[in-house]
mmCIF file of C-alpha atoms in Angstrom:
data_model
loop_
_atom_site.group_PDB
_atom_site.id
_atom_site.type_symbol
_atom_site.label_atom_id
_atom_site.label_comp_id
_atom_site.label_asym_id
_atom_site.label_seq_id
_atom_site.Cartn_x
_atom_site.Cartn_y
_atom_site.Cartn_z
ATOM 1 C CA UNK B 105 -53.116 -148.052 -32.287
ATOM 2 C CA UNK B 106 -53.934 -147.959 -35.960
ATOM 3 C CA UNK B 107 -51.933 -148.274 -39.157
ATOM 4 C CA UNK B 108 -52.440 -145.429 -41.604
ATOM 5 C CA UNK B 109 -50.970 -143.911 -44.707
ATOM 6 C CA UNK B 110 -50.645 -140.138 -44.936
ATOM 7 C CA UNK B 111 -53.466 -140.072 -47.468
ATOM 8 C CA UNK B 112 -55.767 -141.993 -45.126
ATOM 9 C CA UNK B 113 -54.653 -139.944 -42.105
ATOM 10 C CA UNK B 114 -55.635 -136.763 -43.944
ATOM 11 C CA UNK B 115 -59.080 -138.220 -44.635
ATOM 12 C CA UNK B 116 -59.427 -139.086 -40.951
ATOM 13 C CA UNK B 117 -58.347 -135.535 -40.058
ATOM 14 C CA UNK B 118 -60.974 -134.095 -42.409
ATOM 15 C CA UNK B 119 -63.664 -136.240 -40.746
ATOM 16 C CA UNK B 120 -62.472 -135.228 -37.273
ATOM 17 C CA UNK B 121 -62.551 -131.550 -38.243
ATOM 18 C CA UNK B 122 -66.080 -131.984 -39.615
ATOM 19 C CA UNK B 123 -67.110 -133.619 -36.320
ATOM 20 C CA UNK B 124 -65.451 -130.839 -34.331
ATOM 21 C CA UNK B 125 -67.279 -128.194 -36.384
ATOM 22 C CA UNK B 126 -70.552 -129.986 -35.612
ATOM 23 C CA UNK B 127 -69.902 -129.675 -31.871
ATOM 24 C CA UNK B 128 -68.630 -126.101 -32.174
ATOM 25 C CA UNK B 129 -71.849 -125.165 -33.995
ATOM 26 C CA UNK B 130 -73.895 -127.003 -31.371
ATOM 27 C CA UNK B 131 -72.067 -125.032 -28.697
ATOM 28 C CA UNK B 132 -72.558 -121.720 -30.516
ATOM 29 C CA UNK B 133 -76.277 -122.296 -31.009
ATOM 30 C CA UNK B 134 -76.926 -123.755 -27.564
ATOM 31 C CA UNK B 135 -75.156 -121.195 -25.378
ATOM 32 C CA UNK B 136 -78.122 -118.843 -25.103
ATOM 33 C CA UNK B 137 -81.803 -118.717 -25.898
ATOM 34 C CA UNK B 138 -84.432 -116.004 -26.075
ATOM 35 C CA UNK B 139 -87.793 -116.229 -24.369
ATOM 36 C CA UNK B 140 -90.640 -113.790 -23.945
ATOM 37 C CA UNK B 141 -91.892 -113.238 -20.405
ATOM 38 C CA UNK B 142 -95.341 -114.554 -21.240
ATOM 39 C CA UNK B 143 -94.219 -117.657 -23.207
ATOM 40 C CA UNK B 144 -92.852 -121.052 -22.341
ATOM 41 C CA UNK B 145 -89.142 -120.965 -23.353
ATOM 42 C CA UNK B 146 -87.776 -123.377 -25.963
ATOM 43 C CA UNK B 147 -84.464 -124.356 -24.425
ATOM 44 C CA UNK B 148 -81.880 -125.800 -26.840
ATOM 45 C CA UNK B 149 -80.533 -129.291 -26.216
ATOM 46 C CA UNK B 150 -77.061 -128.307 -25.027
ATOM 47 C CA UNK B 151 -74.840 -129.752 -22.319
ATOM 48 C CA UNK B 152 -71.623 -127.793 -21.810
ATOM 49 C CA UNK B 153 -69.773 -130.671 -20.139
ATOM 50 C CA UNK B 154 -70.704 -133.164 -22.855
ATOM 51 C CA UNK B 155 -69.915 -130.847 -25.778
ATOM 52 C CA UNK B 156 -66.627 -129.651 -24.247
ATOM 53 C CA UNK B 157 -65.568 -133.251 -23.617
ATOM 54 C CA UNK B 158 -66.320 -134.197 -27.246
ATOM 55 C CA UNK B 159 -64.346 -131.222 -28.574
ATOM 56 C CA UNK B 160 -61.392 -132.061 -26.293
ATOM 57 C CA UNK B 161 -61.529 -135.734 -27.357
ATOM 58 C CA UNK B 162 -61.497 -134.780 -31.039
ATOM 59 C CA UNK B 163 -58.656 -132.271 -30.491
ATOM 60 C CA UNK B 164 -56.593 -134.969 -28.786
ATOM 61 C CA UNK B 165 -57.058 -137.321 -31.745
ATOM 62 C CA UNK B 166 -56.128 -134.546 -34.183
ATOM 63 C CA UNK B 167 -52.936 -133.768 -32.241
ATOM 64 C CA UNK B 168 -51.893 -137.440 -32.222
ATOM 65 C CA UNK B 169 -52.506 -137.933 -35.940
ATOM 66 C CA UNK B 170 -50.767 -134.697 -36.928
ATOM 67 C CA UNK B 171 -47.803 -135.559 -34.702
ATOM 68 C CA UNK B 172 -47.517 -138.995 -36.310
ATOM 69 C CA UNK B 173 -47.623 -137.402 -39.783
ATOM 70 C CA UNK B 174 -44.944 -134.878 -38.756
ATOM 71 C CA UNK B 175 -42.675 -137.619 -37.417
ATOM 72 C CA UNK B 176 -43.082 -139.593 -40.652
ATOM 73 C CA UNK B 177 -42.442 -136.475 -42.736
ATOM 74 C CA UNK B 178 -39.280 -135.587 -40.824
ATOM 75 C CA UNK B 179 -37.751 -139.061 -40.606
ATOM 76 C CA UNK B 180 -38.506 -140.900 -43.846
ATOM 77 C CA UNK B 181 -36.601 -140.330 -47.055
ATOM 78 C CA UNK B 182 -38.030 -140.602 -50.539
ATOM 79 C CA UNK B 183 -36.081 -141.092 -53.745
ATOM 80 C CA UNK B 184 -36.589 -138.121 -56.066
ATOM 81 C CA UNK B 185 -34.546 -138.385 -59.213
ATOM 82 C CA UNK B 186 -30.945 -139.058 -58.223
ATOM 83 C CA UNK B 187 -31.305 -137.914 -54.619
ATOM 84 C CA UNK B 188 -33.172 -138.758 -51.459
ATOM 85 C CA UNK B 189 -35.109 -136.211 -49.452
ATOM 86 C CA UNK B 190 -37.315 -136.287 -46.375
ATOM 87 C CA UNK B 191 -40.970 -135.472 -46.933
ATOM 88 C CA UNK B 192 -40.714 -132.210 -45.012
ATOM 89 C CA UNK B 193 -37.735 -131.175 -47.134
ATOM 90 C CA UNK B 194 -39.679 -131.993 -50.305
ATOM 91 C CA UNK B 195 -42.603 -129.856 -49.125
ATOM 92 C CA UNK B 196 -40.355 -126.872 -48.389
ATOM 93 C CA UNK B 197 -38.462 -127.288 -51.661
ATOM 94 C CA UNK B 198 -41.675 -127.582 -53.673
ATOM 95 C CA UNK B 199 -42.956 -124.336 -52.159
ATOM 96 C CA UNK B 200 -39.705 -122.596 -53.091
ATOM 97 C CA UNK B 201 -39.770 -123.973 -56.618
ATOM 98 C CA UNK B 202 -43.424 -123.018 -57.113
ATOM 99 C CA UNK B 203 -42.629 -119.416 -56.189
ATOM 100 C CA UNK B 204 -39.706 -119.388 -58.604
ATOM 101 C CA UNK B 205 -41.852 -120.990 -61.310
ATOM 102 C CA UNK B 206 -44.402 -118.163 -60.981
ATOM 103 C CA UNK B 207 -41.676 -115.552 -61.555
ATOM 104 C CA UNK B 208 -40.303 -117.448 -64.544
ATOM 105 C CA UNK B 209 -43.797 -117.901 -65.964
ATOM 106 C CA UNK B 210 -44.321 -114.146 -65.952
ATOM 107 C CA UNK B 211 -40.889 -113.606 -67.531
ATOM 108 C CA UNK B 212 -41.364 -116.215 -70.266
ATOM 109 C CA UNK B 213 -44.664 -114.656 -71.337
ATOM 110 C CA UNK B 214 -43.168 -111.235 -72.011
ATOM 111 C CA UNK B 215 -42.490 -109.974 -75.488
ATOM 112 C CA UNK B 216 -38.892 -109.074 -76.296
ATOM 113 C CA UNK B 217 -40.026 -105.551 -77.179
ATOM 114 C CA UNK B 218 -43.222 -103.731 -76.218
ATOM 115 C CA UNK B 219 -44.354 -100.197 -76.744
ATOM 116 C CA UNK B 220 -44.939 -98.112 -73.631
ATOM 117 C CA UNK B 221 -48.339 -96.450 -73.622
ATOM 118 C CA UNK B 222 -48.423 -93.195 -71.707
ATOM 119 C CA UNK B 223 -51.390 -91.874 -73.595
ATOM 120 C CA UNK B 224 -51.780 -90.509 -77.080
ATOM 121 C CA UNK B 225 -50.267 -87.156 -76.382
ATOM 122 C CA UNK B 226 -47.159 -86.563 -74.391
ATOM 123 C CA UNK B 227 -46.126 -82.907 -74.356
ATOM 124 C CA UNK B 228 -42.475 -83.650 -73.600
ATOM 125 C CA UNK B 229 -41.841 -86.470 -76.083
ATOM 126 C CA UNK B 230 -43.121 -87.041 -79.553
ATOM 127 C CA UNK B 231 -41.193 -90.299 -80.134
ATOM 128 C CA UNK B 232 -42.674 -93.532 -78.791
ATOM 129 C CA UNK B 233 -40.843 -95.429 -76.036
ATOM 130 C CA UNK B 234 -40.265 -99.169 -75.978
ATOM 131 C CA UNK B 235 -39.643 -101.603 -73.168
ATOM 132 C CA UNK B 236 -37.092 -104.349 -73.819
ATOM 133 C CA UNK B 237 -36.480 -107.510 -71.838
ATOM 134 C CA UNK B 238 -33.046 -107.781 -70.283
ATOM 135 C CA UNK B 239 -32.619 -111.569 -70.303
ATOM 136 C CA UNK B 240 -32.429 -114.549 -72.606
ATOM 137 C CA UNK B 241 -36.040 -115.557 -73.250
ATOM 138 C CA UNK B 242 -35.064 -119.077 -74.341
ATOM 139 C CA UNK B 243 -33.002 -119.598 -71.176
ATOM 140 C CA UNK B 244 -35.886 -118.454 -68.960
ATOM 141 C CA UNK B 245 -38.328 -120.737 -70.815
ATOM 142 C CA UNK B 246 -35.918 -123.630 -70.471
ATOM 143 C CA UNK B 247 -35.468 -122.957 -66.750
ATOM 144 C CA UNK B 248 -39.255 -122.800 -66.336
ATOM 145 C CA UNK B 249 -39.629 -126.235 -67.958
ATOM 146 C CA UNK B 250 -36.823 -127.692 -65.823
ATOM 147 C CA UNK B 251 -38.395 -126.437 -62.601
ATOM 148 C CA UNK B 252 -41.835 -127.631 -63.694
ATOM 149 C CA UNK B 253 -40.405 -131.125 -64.305
ATOM 150 C CA UNK B 254 -38.619 -131.087 -60.947
ATOM 151 C CA UNK B 255 -41.837 -130.165 -59.136
ATOM 152 C CA UNK B 256 -43.730 -132.892 -61.001
ATOM 153 C CA UNK B 257 -41.130 -135.518 -60.047
ATOM 154 C CA UNK B 258 -41.344 -134.473 -56.399
ATOM 155 C CA UNK B 259 -45.144 -134.522 -56.476
ATOM 156 C CA UNK B 260 -45.257 -138.003 -58.009
ATOM 157 C CA UNK B 261 -42.799 -139.350 -55.435
ATOM 158 C CA UNK B 262 -44.731 -137.682 -52.631
ATOM 159 C CA UNK B 263 -48.084 -138.985 -53.876
ATOM 160 C CA UNK B 264 -46.732 -142.535 -54.078
ATOM 161 C CA UNK B 265 -45.301 -142.272 -50.565
ATOM 162 C CA UNK B 266 -48.518 -140.812 -49.148
ATOM 163 C CA UNK B 267 -50.583 -143.612 -50.687
ATOM 164 C CA UNK B 268 -48.358 -146.542 -49.747
ATOM 165 C CA UNK B 269 -46.191 -145.861 -46.666
ATOM 166 C CA UNK B 270 -47.931 -147.073 -43.496
ATOM 167 C CA UNK B 271 -47.186 -145.839 -39.995
ATOM 168 C CA UNK B 272 -48.655 -146.326 -36.537
ATOM 169 C CA UNK B 273 -50.937 -143.783 -34.903
ATOM 170 C CA UNK B 274 -51.980 -144.056 -31.280
ATOM 171 C CA UNK B 275 -55.377 -142.454 -30.999
#
């Protein structure tokens, strides 16, 4: 059993994944070898049982750490502004807000009026056409800023939690 924060657990997971990739590469390279009939073969140093056991051991540790993180994320509440939210709720909400922020960013960058360019010559129309926005540009910009601030508040609360909240991991 070990005490970890989410930030530390993610570093441990990165190390475990690096170790697993090492053994997966060892397995990939050691599975077969080529030898000419008239030469002494150079057989790679590969033991299926040993490599498979290491991969399984690493996978088991990864499962335990990720489960512990998931339990923490689903059961612990963090104060964000005037409300409290679980970590998993914050993550879902941040994803939703980031998608909305992208739409609002595109909207806030538009000009109120732009000329449509269909080429220099249009046989059917001699008069230029214009595209107009159909919303309040100031309202959209304001909403963008509000959502950006809300995301930032959630991220700060989440970062603080991930750096300071300790939980037990059996691995």
